[in-house]
Amino acid sequence: METLTANEHKVSEIIIGSEKFTVTDKRVIFNHPNNNAFIGINELRGAEMKEMDVKYHRFKPNYQALSPLVGLFWVAVMYVYICTTEPQFGFGDLTPLFLAFFWCIGLLPATLIVFYIIQSMTSYNKRQILVNIIKTDNSFWLNQYYDLTCVDQLRELTATINNAIYE
C-alpha cells in the first residue's frame, strides 16, 4: 500500500492484472506482489504503447549448453559404431576415437541445424501491447508486454501519465 505525502493528490489508480499503478500529481507508483517502485513525474518524459507481434517458442534449446552434449553423444555413438562394424578396430584402440571425433565435426552442425528447424517450426507469434514509460534521459522506467485484454486500462494509464507530465 502506498503512502501519499501531505501535499500529494491522487490523480488516478489503474489496476492491470496483479499490478496497480497509482498516478499522483508528483509521482507514479507501481505496486506488484513481488516489487514496488515509484518515480517522480518531473523525471519522466512520457508514456507510450504499441501493439506488436511477439515471437514465442515452445522449444527453445540453450545452444551453448547443448553443443558439447550433442558432440559427446555423437563421438560415443560413432566410436561404438566403428568398433562394432570394423573388425580391425577394438574398443581399446584410439584410432576409432579419432575417427569418431572427426565424424562428429560434421554431424554436430547438422544436428544443431535440425534443432533450429524444430525451434522455428514450434514458434508462434502472439499479438501483445508494449508499454514504455520513458525517463528524461531516454531510458525506460517500464518496458513491459501486456495482453490485449487490458487495452483500455493501458490507454488510460498512458494518457494519465502524459497528462500529469505535461500539466
GROMACS .gro file of C-alpha atoms in nm:
model
  167
    1MET     CA    1   0.000   0.000   0.000
    2GLU     CA    2   0.140   0.336  -0.097
    3THR     CA    3   0.156   0.629   0.139
    4LEU     CA    4   0.098   0.970  -0.013
    5THR     CA    5   0.281   1.273   0.116
    6ALA     CA    6   0.093   1.567   0.267
    7ASN     CA    7   0.094   1.783  -0.046
    8GLU     CA    8   0.037   1.496  -0.291
    9HIS     CA    9  -0.300   1.424  -0.453
   10LYS     CA   10  -0.406   1.102  -0.623
   11VAL     CA   11  -0.496   1.158  -0.988
   12SER     CA   12  -0.579   0.803  -1.092
   13GLU     CA   13  -0.541   0.441  -0.991
   14ILE     CA   14  -0.523   0.178  -1.267
   15ILE     CA   15  -0.523  -0.196  -1.194
   16ILE     CA   16  -0.386  -0.428  -1.463
   17GLY     CA   17  -0.394  -0.790  -1.353
   18SER     CA   18  -0.198  -0.812  -1.029
   19GLU     CA   19  -0.023  -0.479  -1.089
   20LYS     CA   20  -0.151  -0.147  -0.962
   21PHE     CA   21  -0.038   0.189  -1.096
   22THR     CA   22  -0.115   0.496  -0.889
   23VAL     CA   23  -0.059   0.829  -1.062
   24THR     CA   24  -0.041   1.134  -0.839
   25ASP     CA   25   0.041   1.493  -0.920
   26LYS     CA   26   0.402   1.433  -0.807
   27ARG     CA   27   0.492   1.071  -0.894
   28VAL     CA   28   0.393   0.738  -1.048
   29ILE     CA   29   0.374   0.445  -0.804
   30PHE     CA   30   0.397   0.086  -0.928
   31ASN     CA   31   0.273  -0.189  -0.695
   32HIS     CA   32   0.324  -0.555  -0.780
   33PRO     CA   33   0.314  -0.855  -0.546
   34ASN     CA   34   0.689  -0.906  -0.600
   35ASN     CA   35   0.819  -0.550  -0.612
   36ASN     CA   36   0.714  -0.189  -0.564
   37ALA     CA   37   0.865   0.119  -0.722
   38PHE     CA   38   0.795   0.485  -0.778
   39ILE     CA   39   0.935   0.765  -0.988
   40GLY     CA   40   0.878   1.138  -0.981
   41ILE     CA   41   0.668   1.296  -1.255
   42ASN     CA   42   0.946   1.550  -1.321
   43GLU     CA   43   1.182   1.258  -1.403
   44LEU     CA   44   0.956   1.125  -1.681
   45ARG     CA   45   0.945   1.225  -2.045
   46GLY     CA   46   0.631   1.034  -2.142
   47ALA     CA   47   0.447   0.707  -2.180
   48GLU     CA   48   0.361   0.523  -2.498
   49MET     CA   49   0.207   0.195  -2.601
   50LYS     CA   50   0.249  -0.006  -2.920
   51GLU     CA   51   0.078  -0.317  -3.045
   52MET     CA   52   0.338  -0.570  -3.156
   53ASP     CA   53   0.379  -0.929  -3.265
   54VAL     CA   54   0.587  -1.114  -3.007
   55LYS     CA   55   0.750  -1.444  -3.102
   56TYR     CA   56   0.722  -1.728  -2.851
   57HIS     CA   57   0.897  -2.065  -2.872
   58ARG     CA   58   0.758  -2.389  -2.736
   59PHE     CA   59   1.102  -2.550  -2.780
   60LYS     CA   60   1.396  -2.319  -2.706
   61PRO     CA   61   1.722  -2.506  -2.654
   62ASN     CA   62   2.029  -2.348  -2.498
   63TYR     CA   63   2.276  -2.399  -2.783
   64GLN     CA   64   2.585  -2.321  -2.574
   65ALA     CA   65   2.499  -2.595  -2.326
   66LEU     CA   66   2.363  -2.831  -2.591
   67SER     CA   67   2.662  -2.826  -2.830
   68PRO     CA   68   2.913  -3.011  -2.608
   69LEU     CA   69   2.650  -3.264  -2.502
   70VAL     CA   70   2.548  -3.337  -2.860
   71GLY     CA   71   2.915  -3.356  -2.960
   72LEU     CA   72   2.993  -3.608  -2.687
   73PHE     CA   73   2.684  -3.808  -2.782
   74TRP     CA   74   2.793  -3.828  -3.148
   75VAL     CA   75   3.152  -3.918  -3.055
   76ALA     CA   76   3.025  -4.202  -2.833
   77VAL     CA   77   2.779  -4.327  -3.094
   78MET     CA   78   3.034  -4.315  -3.376
   79TYR     CA   79   3.303  -4.480  -3.158
   80VAL     CA   80   3.072  -4.770  -3.077
   81TYR     CA   81   2.964  -4.790  -3.443
   82ILE     CA   82   3.323  -4.802  -3.572
   83CYS     CA   83   3.434  -5.054  -3.309
   84THR     CA   84   3.143  -5.289  -3.379
   85THR     CA   85   3.140  -5.271  -3.760
   86GLU     CA   86   3.513  -5.266  -3.841
   87PRO     CA   87   3.687  -5.591  -3.744
   88GLN     CA   88   4.039  -5.441  -3.738
   89PHE     CA   89   3.948  -5.199  -3.455
   90GLY     CA   90   3.871  -5.294  -3.098
   91PHE     CA   91   3.725  -5.098  -2.809
   92GLY     CA   92   4.073  -5.036  -2.665
   93ASP     CA   93   4.213  -4.866  -2.978
   94LEU     CA   94   4.241  -4.490  -3.010
   95THR     CA   95   4.200  -4.486  -3.388
   96PRO     CA   96   3.820  -4.524  -3.375
   97LEU     CA   97   3.808  -4.243  -3.121
   98PHE     CA   98   3.990  -4.007  -3.360
   99LEU     CA   99   3.767  -4.115  -3.649
  100ALA     CA  100   3.458  -4.063  -3.432
  101PHE     CA  101   3.583  -3.717  -3.332
  102PHE     CA  102   3.623  -3.608  -3.694
  103TRP     CA  103   3.286  -3.755  -3.792
  104CYS     CA  104   3.138  -3.561  -3.501
  105ILE     CA  105   3.272  -3.237  -3.650
  106GLY     CA  106   3.045  -3.300  -3.948
  107LEU     CA  107   2.745  -3.432  -3.755
  108LEU     CA  108   2.731  -3.166  -3.482
  109PRO     CA  109   2.633  -2.870  -3.707
  110ALA     CA  110   2.376  -3.086  -3.885
  111THR     CA  111   2.220  -3.183  -3.552
  112LEU     CA  112   2.211  -2.823  -3.431
  113ILE     CA  113   2.051  -2.716  -3.760
  114VAL     CA  114   1.781  -2.979  -3.703
  115PHE     CA  115   1.723  -2.837  -3.353
  116TYR     CA  116   1.698  -2.486  -3.501
  117ILE     CA  117   1.444  -2.604  -3.760
  118ILE     CA  118   1.237  -2.769  -3.485
  119GLN     CA  119   1.255  -2.448  -3.282
  120SER     CA  120   1.137  -2.234  -3.574
  121MET     CA  121   0.856  -2.479  -3.656
  122THR     CA  122   0.725  -2.472  -3.298
  123SER     CA  123   0.737  -2.093  -3.260
  124TYR     CA  124   0.429  -1.877  -3.286
  125ASN     CA  125   0.350  -1.507  -3.287
  126LYS     CA  126   0.122  -1.353  -3.030
  127ARG     CA  127  -0.017  -1.003  -3.057
  128GLN     CA  128   0.065  -0.804  -2.742
  129ILE     CA  129   0.096  -0.446  -2.628
  130LEU     CA  130   0.433  -0.299  -2.537
  131VAL     CA  131   0.411  -0.023  -2.276
  132ASN     CA  132   0.707   0.210  -2.234
  133ILE     CA  133   0.735   0.469  -1.960
  134ILE     CA  134   1.033   0.677  -2.064
  135LYS     CA  135   1.257   0.878  -1.833
  136THR     CA  136   1.406   1.216  -1.926
  137ASP     CA  137   1.743   1.056  -2.010
  138ASN     CA  138   1.564   0.836  -2.273
  139SER     CA  139   1.599   0.516  -2.068
  140PHE     CA  140   1.298   0.304  -1.980
  141TRP     CA  141   1.144   0.306  -1.636
  142LEU     CA  142   0.891   0.046  -1.751
  143ASN     CA  143   0.928  -0.163  -2.065
  144GLN     CA  144   0.678  -0.446  -2.047
  145TYR     CA  145   0.443  -0.653  -2.264
  146TYR     CA  146   0.077  -0.687  -2.172
  147ASP     CA  147  -0.207  -0.896  -2.311
  148LEU     CA  148  -0.463  -0.744  -2.547
  149THR     CA  149  -0.736  -0.783  -2.285
  150CYS     CA  150  -0.608  -0.478  -2.094
  151VAL     CA  151  -0.605  -0.225  -2.378
  152ASP     CA  152  -0.845   0.016  -2.210
  153GLN     CA  153  -0.654   0.020  -1.882
  154LEU     CA  154  -0.324   0.070  -2.068
  155ARG     CA  155  -0.467   0.358  -2.271
  156GLU     CA  156  -0.592   0.516  -1.951
  157LEU     CA  157  -0.251   0.466  -1.787
  158THR     CA  158  -0.050   0.622  -2.071
  159ALA     CA  159  -0.295   0.911  -2.109
  160THR     CA  160  -0.296   0.980  -1.734
  161ILE     CA  161   0.083   0.974  -1.712
  162ASN     CA  162   0.122   1.200  -2.016
  163ASN     CA  163  -0.141   1.443  -1.881
  164ALA     CA  164   0.030   1.451  -1.540
  165ILE     CA  165   0.368   1.520  -1.703
  166TYR     CA  166   0.252   1.797  -1.934
  167GLU     CA  167   0.022   1.981  -1.690
   0.00000   0.00000   0.00000
